Coordinates of C-alpha atoms in Angstrom, one line a residue:
M1 CA 74.2 138.1 89.3
E2 CA 77.4 138.1 91.4
K3 CA 79.6 141.2 91.3
S4 CA 83.0 140.8 89.6
V5 CA 85.8 140.7 92.0
Y6 CA 88.8 140.1 89.8
S7 CA 90.5 143.2 88.5
Y8 CA 92.8 142.9 85.5
K9 CA 94.3 146.3 86.0
N10 CA 97.4 145.4 88.0
K11 CA 97.7 141.8 87.0
R12 CA 100.6 140.4 85.0
I13 CA 99.2 138.2 82.3
L14 CA 101.1 135.7 80.0
I15 CA 99.6 134.5 76.7
V16 CA 101.3 131.4 75.3
D17 CA 100.3 130.7 71.7
D18 CA 102.2 130.0 68.5
Q19 CA 99.7 132.0 66.4
R20 CA 100.4 135.7 66.3
A21 CA 96.9 136.5 65.2
F22 CA 95.4 134.9 68.3
Q23 CA 97.9 136.7 70.5
V24 CA 96.7 140.0 69.1
M25 CA 93.0 139.1 69.4
L26 CA 93.4 137.9 73.0
K27 CA 95.4 141.0 74.0
A28 CA 92.6 143.2 72.7
M29 CA 90.1 141.2 74.8
L30 CA 92.2 141.6 77.9
T31 CA 92.8 145.3 77.3
N32 CA 89.1 145.8 77.1
L33 CA 88.8 144.1 80.4
G34 CA 91.3 146.5 81.9
A35 CA 94.6 144.6 81.6
K36 CA 97.8 146.7 81.2
H37 CA 100.6 144.2 81.7
I38 CA 100.4 141.5 79.0
F39 CA 103.3 139.3 78.0
F40 CA 103.7 136.8 75.2
A41 CA 105.4 133.5 74.4
D42 CA 105.1 131.4 71.3
T43 CA 106.8 128.2 72.7
A44 CA 106.8 126.3 75.9
E45 CA 110.5 127.0 76.4
T46 CA 110.0 130.7 76.0
A47 CA 107.1 130.5 78.5
V48 CA 109.3 128.8 81.0
K49 CA 111.9 131.6 80.6
Q50 CA 109.2 134.2 81.1
C51 CA 107.9 132.5 84.2
R52 CA 111.5 132.4 85.7
D53 CA 111.8 136.1 85.1
N54 CA 108.2 137.1 86.2
K55 CA 105.5 136.1 88.6
F56 CA 102.3 135.9 86.5
D57 CA 98.8 136.2 87.9
L58 CA 97.0 134.8 84.9
L59 CA 98.3 132.4 82.3
L60 CA 96.3 131.6 79.1
V61 CA 98.1 128.7 77.4
D62 CA 97.2 127.2 74.1
Y63 CA 97.3 123.4 74.2
N64 CA 98.8 122.9 70.8
L65 CA 102.0 124.9 70.5
G66 CA 103.2 123.5 67.2
S67 CA 105.7 120.7 66.9
G68 CA 107.2 121.2 70.3
K69 CA 106.0 120.8 73.9
N70 CA 102.3 121.3 74.4
G71 CA 100.3 123.3 77.0
R72 CA 99.7 120.3 79.2
Q73 CA 103.4 119.6 79.4
L74 CA 104.1 123.2 80.1
L75 CA 101.7 123.2 83.0
E76 CA 103.3 120.0 84.5
Y77 CA 106.8 121.5 84.2
L78 CA 105.8 124.9 85.8
R79 CA 104.1 123.1 88.7
N80 CA 106.9 120.7 89.3
N81 CA 109.4 123.6 89.4
D82 CA 107.2 125.9 91.5
L83 CA 107.0 128.5 88.7
V84 CA 103.3 129.2 89.1
P85 CA 102.5 131.4 92.1
K86 CA 99.9 130.1 94.5
H87 CA 97.3 132.7 93.6
A88 CA 97.8 132.4 89.8
I89 CA 95.1 131.2 87.5
F90 CA 96.1 128.8 84.7
F91 CA 93.8 128.3 81.7
I92 CA 94.2 125.8 78.9
V93 CA 93.0 127.2 75.6
T94 CA 92.4 125.2 72.5
G95 CA 90.6 125.2 69.2
D96 CA 90.7 121.4 69.0
N97 CA 87.4 120.0 70.4
S98 CA 88.2 116.4 69.7
R99 CA 87.3 114.1 72.6
S100 CA 90.8 112.8 73.0
M101 CA 92.3 116.3 73.1
V102 CA 89.8 117.6 75.6
L103 CA 90.2 114.7 78.0
T104 CA 93.9 114.8 77.8
A105 CA 94.0 118.5 78.5
L106 CA 91.7 118.2 81.5
E107 CA 93.6 115.3 83.1
L108 CA 96.3 117.5 84.7
E109 CA 93.5 119.7 86.1
P110 CA 94.3 123.2 85.0
D111 CA 92.2 125.9 86.8
D112 CA 89.9 126.0 83.8
Y113 CA 89.7 125.1 80.1
I114 CA 88.2 127.2 77.4
M115 CA 87.4 126.5 73.7
K116 CA 88.2 128.8 70.8
P117 CA 86.4 130.9 69.7
F118 CA 85.2 132.7 72.8
S119 CA 84.1 136.3 73.6
H120 CA 85.7 138.6 76.2
N121 CA 82.5 138.2 78.3
Q122 CA 82.9 134.4 78.3
L123 CA 86.6 134.7 79.2
D124 CA 85.8 137.2 82.0
T125 CA 83.0 135.0 83.4
R126 CA 85.4 132.0 83.6
V127 CA 88.2 134.0 85.1
Q128 CA 85.9 135.5 87.8
R129 CA 84.7 132.0 88.7
C130 CA 88.2 130.6 89.1
F131 CA 89.2 133.6 91.2
R132 CA 86.3 133.2 93.6
K133 CA 87.1 129.6 94.0
K134 CA 90.8 130.1 94.7
N135 CA 90.0 133.1 97.0
E136 CA 87.5 131.2 99.1
L137 CA 89.6 128.0 99.3
T138 CA 93.0 129.6 99.9
D139 CA 93.8 127.5 102.9
V140 CA 92.9 124.3 101.0
F141 CA 95.0 125.2 98.0
N142 CA 98.0 126.3 100.0
A143 CA 98.1 123.1 102.0
L144 CA 97.7 121.0 98.8
R145 CA 100.5 122.9 97.1
S146 CA 102.7 122.2 100.1
K147 CA 101.8 118.5 99.8
D148 CA 100.6 118.5 103.4
Y149 CA 97.8 116.1 102.8
A150 CA 96.7 115.9 106.4
Q151 CA 96.4 119.6 106.6
T152 CA 94.6 119.7 103.2
A153 CA 92.0 117.2 104.6
L154 CA 91.6 119.3 107.8
S155 CA 91.1 122.5 105.7
C156 CA 88.5 120.6 103.6
R157 CA 86.6 119.6 106.8
E158 CA 86.7 123.2 107.9
Q159 CA 85.2 124.4 104.6
L160 CA 82.5 121.7 104.8
K161 CA 81.3 123.1 108.1
K162 CA 80.4 126.3 106.3
D163 CA 77.7 126.7 103.7
T164 CA 80.2 126.6 100.9
R165 CA 79.3 126.6 97.2
Y166 CA 82.3 124.3 96.7
K167 CA 80.9 121.5 98.9
N168 CA 81.4 118.7 96.3
F169 CA 84.9 119.9 95.4
C170 CA 85.9 119.8 99.1
R171 CA 84.4 116.4 99.6
N172 CA 86.1 115.0 96.5
L173 CA 89.5 116.5 97.6
L174 CA 89.0 115.2 101.2
A175 CA 88.5 111.7 99.9
E176 CA 91.6 111.9 97.8
M177 CA 93.6 113.2 100.8
L178 CA 92.3 110.3 102.9
I179 CA 93.5 107.9 100.2
R180 CA 96.9 109.5 100.0
T181 CA 97.3 109.2 103.8
E182 CA 96.1 105.5 103.4
D183 CA 93.1 106.0 105.6
Y184 CA 91.0 103.9 103.3
D185 CA 88.2 103.1 105.8
A186 CA 87.5 106.8 106.4
A187 CA 87.6 107.4 102.6
Q188 CA 85.2 104.5 102.0
A189 CA 82.7 105.8 104.7
L190 CA 82.8 109.3 103.3
L191 CA 82.2 108.2 99.7
E192 CA 79.5 105.7 100.5
S193 CA 77.6 108.4 102.4
I194 CA 77.9 110.8 99.4
V195 CA 76.8 108.1 96.9
K196 CA 73.9 107.3 99.1
E197 CA 72.8 110.9 99.1
R198 CA 73.3 111.2 95.3
E199 CA 75.0 109.2 92.6
F200 CA 77.8 111.6 91.8
T201 CA 80.1 110.3 89.0
W202 CA 83.3 111.6 90.7
A203 CA 82.3 110.0 94.0
N204 CA 81.6 106.6 92.4
I205 CA 85.0 106.6 90.6
T206 CA 86.9 107.5 93.8
L207 CA 84.9 104.8 95.7
G208 CA 85.8 102.2 93.1
K209 CA 89.4 103.2 93.5
V210 CA 89.1 102.8 97.3
Y211 CA 87.5 99.4 97.0
F212 CA 90.4 98.4 94.7
L213 CA 93.0 99.6 97.2
Q214 CA 91.2 97.6 100.0
K215 CA 91.2 94.5 97.7
Q216 CA 87.4 94.5 97.5
L217 CA 87.7 93.8 93.8
D218 CA 84.1 92.7 93.0
K219 CA 82.8 95.9 94.6
A220 CA 85.3 98.0 92.7
I221 CA 84.4 96.3 89.4
G222 CA 80.6 96.7 90.1
V223 CA 80.9 100.5 90.8
L224 CA 83.3 101.3 88.0
E225 CA 81.4 99.4 85.4
R226 CA 78.2 101.3 86.3
V227 CA 80.1 104.6 85.9
I228 CA 81.3 103.6 82.4
K229 CA 77.9 102.4 81.4
T230 CA 76.4 105.9 82.2
N231 CA 79.4 107.9 81.0
S232 CA 81.8 106.2 78.6
L233 CA 84.4 109.0 78.7
M234 CA 85.5 108.6 82.3
I235 CA 89.1 107.7 81.8
E236 CA 90.0 107.2 85.4
A237 CA 87.2 104.7 85.8
Y238 CA 88.7 102.6 82.9
E239 CA 92.1 102.7 84.5
W240 CA 90.9 101.5 88.0
L241 CA 88.6 99.0 86.4
G242 CA 91.5 97.6 84.4
R243 CA 93.6 97.3 87.5
A244 CA 90.8 95.5 89.3
Y245 CA 90.4 92.9 86.5
E246 CA 94.2 92.4 86.4
E247 CA 94.3 91.9 90.2
K248 CA 91.5 89.3 89.8
G249 CA 93.7 87.4 87.3
Q250 CA 91.7 88.5 84.2
A251 CA 94.5 90.3 82.5
E252 CA 93.1 90.0 79.0
K253 CA 90.0 91.8 80.0
A254 CA 92.1 94.4 81.8
L255 CA 94.1 94.9 78.6
T256 CA 90.9 95.7 76.6
I257 CA 89.8 98.2 79.2
V258 CA 93.1 100.0 79.6
T259 CA 93.5 100.1 75.8
R260 CA 90.2 102.0 75.7
A261 CA 91.5 104.5 78.2
A262 CA 94.7 105.0 76.2
E263 CA 92.6 105.6 73.0
L264 CA 90.4 108.2 74.8
A265 CA 93.4 110.2 76.0
Y266 CA 96.7 109.3 74.3
H267 CA 99.1 111.8 75.9
N268 CA 99.6 110.1 79.2
V269 CA 102.9 108.3 79.9
D270 CA 101.8 106.5 83.1
R271 CA 98.8 105.0 81.2
H272 CA 101.0 103.7 78.4
K273 CA 103.2 102.1 81.0
L274 CA 100.2 100.4 82.6
L275 CA 99.0 99.2 79.2
A276 CA 102.5 97.9 78.2
R277 CA 102.8 96.0 81.5
I278 CA 99.5 94.3 81.1
A279 CA 100.1 93.6 77.4
T280 CA 103.4 91.9 78.4
E281 CA 101.6 89.9 81.0
V282 CA 99.2 88.4 78.4
E283 CA 102.0 88.1 75.8
E284 CA 100.6 90.7 73.5
F285 CA 104.1 91.9 72.8
D286 CA 103.2 94.0 69.7
V287 CA 100.8 96.1 71.9
A288 CA 103.5 96.5 74.5
K289 CA 106.0 97.6 71.8
D290 CA 103.6 100.2 70.5
S291 CA 103.0 101.6 74.0
Y292 CA 106.7 101.9 74.7
G293 CA 107.0 103.6 71.3
A294 CA 104.3 106.1 72.4
I295 CA 106.1 106.7 75.7
L296 CA 109.4 107.4 73.8
Q297 CA 107.7 109.9 71.5
L298 CA 105.8 111.6 74.3
S299 CA 109.0 111.9 76.3
R300 CA 110.9 113.4 73.4
N301 CA 108.3 116.2 73.1
S302 CA 108.3 116.8 76.9
F303 CA 110.5 118.6 79.4
Y304 CA 111.7 115.2 80.6
P305 CA 113.3 113.2 77.8
A306 CA 115.4 110.3 79.0
P307 CA 117.6 107.6 77.3
A308 CA 115.7 105.0 79.4
H309 CA 112.6 105.4 77.2
L310 CA 114.6 104.6 74.1
A311 CA 116.1 101.6 75.9
N312 CA 112.7 100.4 77.0
Y313 CA 111.4 100.7 73.5
V314 CA 114.3 98.8 71.9
R315 CA 114.0 96.1 74.5
S316 CA 110.3 95.8 73.7
I317 CA 111.1 95.4 70.0
I318 CA 113.5 92.6 70.7
T319 CA 111.0 90.8 73.1
A320 CA 108.4 91.0 70.4
A321 CA 110.8 89.6 67.8
K322 CA 111.9 86.7 70.0
H323 CA 108.2 85.7 70.4
A324 CA 107.5 85.8 66.6
E325 CA 107.5 82.3 65.3
D326 CA 107.9 83.2 61.7
P327 CA 111.6 84.1 61.0
V328 CA 110.5 86.6 58.2
R329 CA 108.2 88.4 60.6
R330 CA 110.9 88.3 63.3
N331 CA 113.4 90.0 61.0
R332 CA 110.9 92.6 60.0
I333 CA 110.2 93.5 63.6
L334 CA 114.0 93.7 64.3
Q335 CA 114.3 96.3 61.6
D336 CA 112.5 98.6 63.9
V337 CA 115.6 98.5 66.2
H338 CA 117.7 100.1 63.4
S339 CA 115.1 102.8 62.8
A340 CA 114.9 103.6 66.5
L341 CA 118.7 103.8 66.8
F342 CA 118.9 106.0 63.7
K343 CA 116.5 108.6 65.2
G344 CA 117.9 108.0 68.7
R345 CA 121.4 109.1 67.8
H346 CA 119.9 112.5 66.9
E347 CA 117.7 112.6 70.1
E348 CA 119.0 110.7 73.1
G349 CA 122.5 110.6 71.5
Q350 CA 122.9 114.2 72.3
E351 CA 122.8 113.5 76.1
E352 CA 126.3 114.1 77.5
D353 CA 126.2 111.3 80.1
F354 CA 124.7 108.7 77.7
D355 CA 127.3 106.8 75.7
F356 CA 125.3 106.2 72.5
D357 CA 128.1 104.2 70.8
I358 CA 128.1 101.6 73.6
F359 CA 124.3 101.5 73.7
E360 CA 124.1 101.0 69.9
G361 CA 126.6 98.1 70.1
I362 CA 124.5 96.5 72.9
C363 CA 121.4 96.8 70.8
H364 CA 123.1 95.2 67.7
A365 CA 124.3 92.4 69.9
R366 CA 120.8 91.8 71.2
V367 CA 119.5 91.7 67.6
H368 CA 122.1 89.0 66.8
E369 CA 120.9 87.1 69.9
A370 CA 117.3 87.4 68.8
K371 CA 118.2 85.9 65.4
G372 CA 120.1 83.0 67.2
E373 CA 123.5 84.3 66.0
M374 CA 125.0 83.7 69.5
L375 CA 128.7 83.9 68.6
K376 CA 128.1 87.2 66.7
A377 CA 126.1 88.5 69.6
K378 CA 128.9 87.7 72.1
R379 CA 131.7 89.2 70.0
T380 CA 129.6 92.4 69.2
L381 CA 128.6 92.8 72.8
L382 CA 131.9 92.3 74.5
Q383 CA 133.7 94.5 72.0
S384 CA 131.1 97.2 72.7
L385 CA 131.5 96.8 76.4
A386 CA 135.3 96.7 76.4
P387 CA 135.6 100.3 77.8
I388 CA 133.4 99.5 80.8
L389 CA 133.8 95.7 81.3
E390 CA 136.1 96.0 84.2
H391 CA 135.4 99.7 85.1
H392 CA 131.6 99.6 84.9
D393 CA 131.1 101.7 88.1
E394 CA 131.7 104.8 85.9
A395 CA 129.1 103.8 83.3
G396 CA 125.6 105.5 83.3
T397 CA 122.6 103.6 84.7
P398 CA 120.8 103.1 81.3
I399 CA 124.0 101.6 79.8
L400 CA 124.6 99.3 82.8
S401 CA 121.0 98.2 82.8
E402 CA 121.0 97.2 79.1
S403 CA 124.4 95.6 79.5
V404 CA 122.9 93.3 82.2
F405 CA 120.0 92.2 79.9
A406 CA 122.4 91.6 77.0
L407 CA 125.0 89.7 79.1
A408 CA 122.3 87.6 80.7
G409 CA 120.9 86.9 77.2
I410 CA 124.1 85.4 76.0
G411 CA 124.9 83.6 79.3
E412 CA 127.7 85.8 80.6
F413 CA 126.2 85.6 84.0
E414 CA 129.3 86.6 86.0
Y415 CA 129.7 89.9 84.2
A416 CA 125.9 90.5 84.5
E417 CA 126.0 89.9 88.3
E418 CA 128.9 92.3 88.8
M419 CA 126.9 95.0 87.1
L420 CA 123.8 94.2 89.0
E421 CA 125.8 94.7 92.3
T422 CA 126.8 98.2 91.0
L423 CA 123.2 99.0 90.0
A424 CA 122.0 98.0 93.5
N425 CA 123.7 101.1 94.8
R426 CA 122.1 103.4 92.2
D427 CA 119.1 105.6 93.3
V428 CA 118.0 106.7 89.8
M429 CA 116.2 104.1 87.7
D430 CA 113.0 104.2 85.8
E431 CA 110.2 101.9 87.0
V432 CA 110.1 99.8 83.8
T433 CA 113.8 99.0 83.8
S434 CA 113.7 98.3 87.5
N435 CA 111.0 95.8 87.1
A436 CA 112.8 94.2 84.2
L437 CA 115.9 93.8 86.3
K438 CA 114.0 92.2 89.1
E439 CA 112.6 89.7 86.6
T440 CA 116.2 89.0 85.5
Q441 CA 117.1 88.3 89.1
Q442 CA 113.9 86.4 90.1
G443 CA 112.2 85.0 87.0
E444 CA 113.0 82.3 84.5
Q445 CA 116.4 83.8 83.8
K446 CA 117.3 83.4 87.5
K447 CA 116.4 79.7 87.3
I448 CA 118.7 79.2 84.3
M449 CA 121.5 81.2 86.1
D450 CA 121.1 79.0 89.2
E451 CA 121.2 75.8 87.2
F452 CA 124.3 77.0 85.3
K453 CA 126.1 78.0 88.5
S454 CA 125.4 74.6 90.1
L455 CA 126.7 72.7 87.1
N456 CA 129.8 74.9 86.9
A457 CA 130.5 74.5 90.6
M458 CA 130.2 70.7 90.4
G459 CA 132.6 70.8 87.4
K460 CA 135.1 72.7 89.4
K461 CA 134.8 70.3 92.3
A462 CA 135.3 67.3 90.1
Y463 CA 138.3 69.0 88.5
D464 CA 139.8 69.6 91.9
H465 CA 139.4 65.9 92.6
Q466 CA 141.1 65.2 89.3
D467 CA 138.0 63.6 87.8
F468 CA 138.5 65.4 84.5
E469 CA 136.0 63.3 82.6
A470 CA 133.2 64.2 85.1
A471 CA 134.4 67.8 85.2
K472 CA 134.2 68.1 81.4
S473 CA 130.7 66.6 81.5
Y474 CA 129.5 69.1 84.0
F475 CA 131.1 72.0 82.1
T476 CA 129.4 70.8 78.9
R477 CA 126.1 70.7 80.6
A478 CA 126.7 74.2 82.0
L479 CA 127.4 75.5 78.5
K480 CA 124.1 74.1 77.3
K481 CA 122.5 76.4 79.8
A482 CA 124.7 79.3 78.7
P483 CA 126.4 78.5 75.4
M484 CA 128.5 81.6 75.3
N485 CA 129.7 81.8 78.9
S486 CA 133.4 82.6 78.9
G487 CA 134.2 81.1 82.3
A488 CA 132.5 77.8 81.6
A489 CA 134.2 77.6 78.2
I490 CA 137.6 78.2 79.8
N491 CA 136.9 75.6 82.4
K492 CA 135.8 73.0 79.8
L493 CA 138.9 73.8 77.7
Q494 CA 141.1 73.2 80.7
A495 CA 139.4 69.9 81.6
T496 CA 139.4 68.8 78.0
L497 CA 143.2 69.5 77.6
K498 CA 143.8 67.4 80.7
L499 CA 142.1 64.5 79.1
L500 CA 143.8 65.2 75.8
T501 CA 147.3 65.1 77.3
Q502 CA 146.5 62.0 79.4
A503 CA 145.2 60.0 76.5
K504 CA 147.4 57.2 75.3
R505 CA 146.6 58.1 71.7
F506 CA 145.6 61.4 70.1
N507 CA 141.9 61.9 70.5
Q508 CA 140.4 64.0 67.6
N509 CA 137.0 64.3 69.3
L510 CA 138.7 65.9 72.4
A511 CA 140.7 68.2 70.1
D512 CA 137.5 69.3 68.3
E513 CA 135.8 70.0 71.7
A514 CA 138.8 72.1 72.7
E515 CA 138.6 74.0 69.4
D516 CA 134.9 74.7 70.0
C517 CA 135.8 76.3 73.3
I518 CA 138.5 78.3 71.8
S519 CA 136.2 79.6 69.1
I520 CA 133.8 80.9 71.9
L521 CA 136.7 82.8 73.4
E522 CA 138.8 83.9 70.4
G523 CA 138.7 87.6 69.4
V524 CA 136.6 88.9 72.3
P525 CA 137.6 91.1 75.2
L526 CA 137.9 89.2 78.4
S527 CA 138.6 90.1 82.0
Q528 CA 142.2 90.0 82.9
T529 CA 141.9 86.8 84.8
H530 CA 140.1 85.1 82.0
R531 CA 142.4 86.5 79.4
E532 CA 145.5 85.2 81.2
R533 CA 144.0 81.7 81.6
F534 CA 142.8 81.6 78.0
L535 CA 146.2 82.6 76.5
Q536 CA 147.9 79.9 78.6
L537 CA 145.4 77.2 77.7
K538 CA 145.6 78.2 74.0
E539 CA 149.3 77.6 74.2
D540 CA 148.8 74.3 76.0
Y541 CA 146.3 73.3 73.2
R542 CA 148.9 74.2 70.6
Q543 CA 151.5 72.1 72.3
A544 CA 149.1 69.2 72.8
T545 CA 148.1 69.1 69.2
R546 CA 151.4 70.1 67.5
P547 CA 152.6 66.5 66.7
T548 CA 149.3 65.8 64.8
K549 CA 149.4 69.0 62.6
K550 CA 150.8 68.8 59.1

């Protein structure tokens, strides 16, 4: 039996648990092991404060800390903010032995994981084991902590030259470092030699990942499916298998596989993003909506809440509603927007740099658009955006992004493009929103925008050549592409008034068309240029029709 090498006597130890009884019991265990400097925290926030004030050697953190942030989120935050010393040992402790909980806790790779109840001998054995590993692999862990992946790989190779008991750990980490430095051929050669020696699960999963990254999709699928067949709890295998099937064009199969991964370990934001993306690809919009809802809830309980998650969720609700053929079901889905906004005002609405009132107005406008109430959508949207319509460079990124989607949705392409130009100079944007904006600029919406621009440009050209009939025809066609576009409505109104004033007799049809254009523009905030043109044209319309009015 190996001699204990970890002395608790001079170690600073933090116990994070919301149950006072467990704090007392664990303190007694540690005291019996020689510990003298023991600190407590009952929430993740208190633990962060403790870690800012002290450098702890051993952290024993319960996974479930009540209704707030959990132990996994605490570990992630402490690591990201360099609040865990290099030598420190971090344990996740839990009394929940459910499969999903255990897998979720282990995903972030704490130094170890221990189930309640446990004895002081069990705790000591696990602590000693962690200490020996960290002590023997100091160079490896220091390089990894510094994100020097080339040096980490070199340190792993140095360890493998020795007769180390951590041979498999070093080989696995070496493979990961080769992947991070994009040396896929070397990673493949290493992993294939390991698998040939013995069918290690970890090696097969990483090999499947490498095959995927090298576009050897059939090989990736073969390896990963064998892993899952022998061990159905390997979450990472499900994820890479799903990615491989998606890359092969079998998105529906990918969706089934990634859904299984999300069921196995729910508390992973990146996995829900992957699931939502694939679900959208196969037009399973309700699944995507549920995933974005999960991301929103997880973010609210984390150290990294963000208005973008609320925006993504609301956007997914509206997308799901637009694809619902039954109007009753569509309206039922859209009710979720109101529920999300009600809660969002008390959550994301507290963010100082997030104008919730504008965001709420944008969302209401998009609900009107989804219902086909385009004029209501336009009036609601432009009234909401009035404070930033011409000074949008001062607006926050989430507000600008959602404004682009809403403006494009009602066909106000000019405003949308101006805001897109501003967003192009912004560095901070979440991946989901960024991809959605690219789709707006490159997908079906782009095609509509280009067709609209072409028709509008031809209308202007015809107008300049005083072919007012052709101009009106082009502007009418442009408005069919974007029925609420202010610029095209003003252009059509101008061409129509020319025809109306040139007609030998009063033409009621032309007057009606002019009134339709006015109704699109009446009572909504416009840019200064549009407003000045509209007011003049409205006066021209009044003059042109005055003799016919009773």
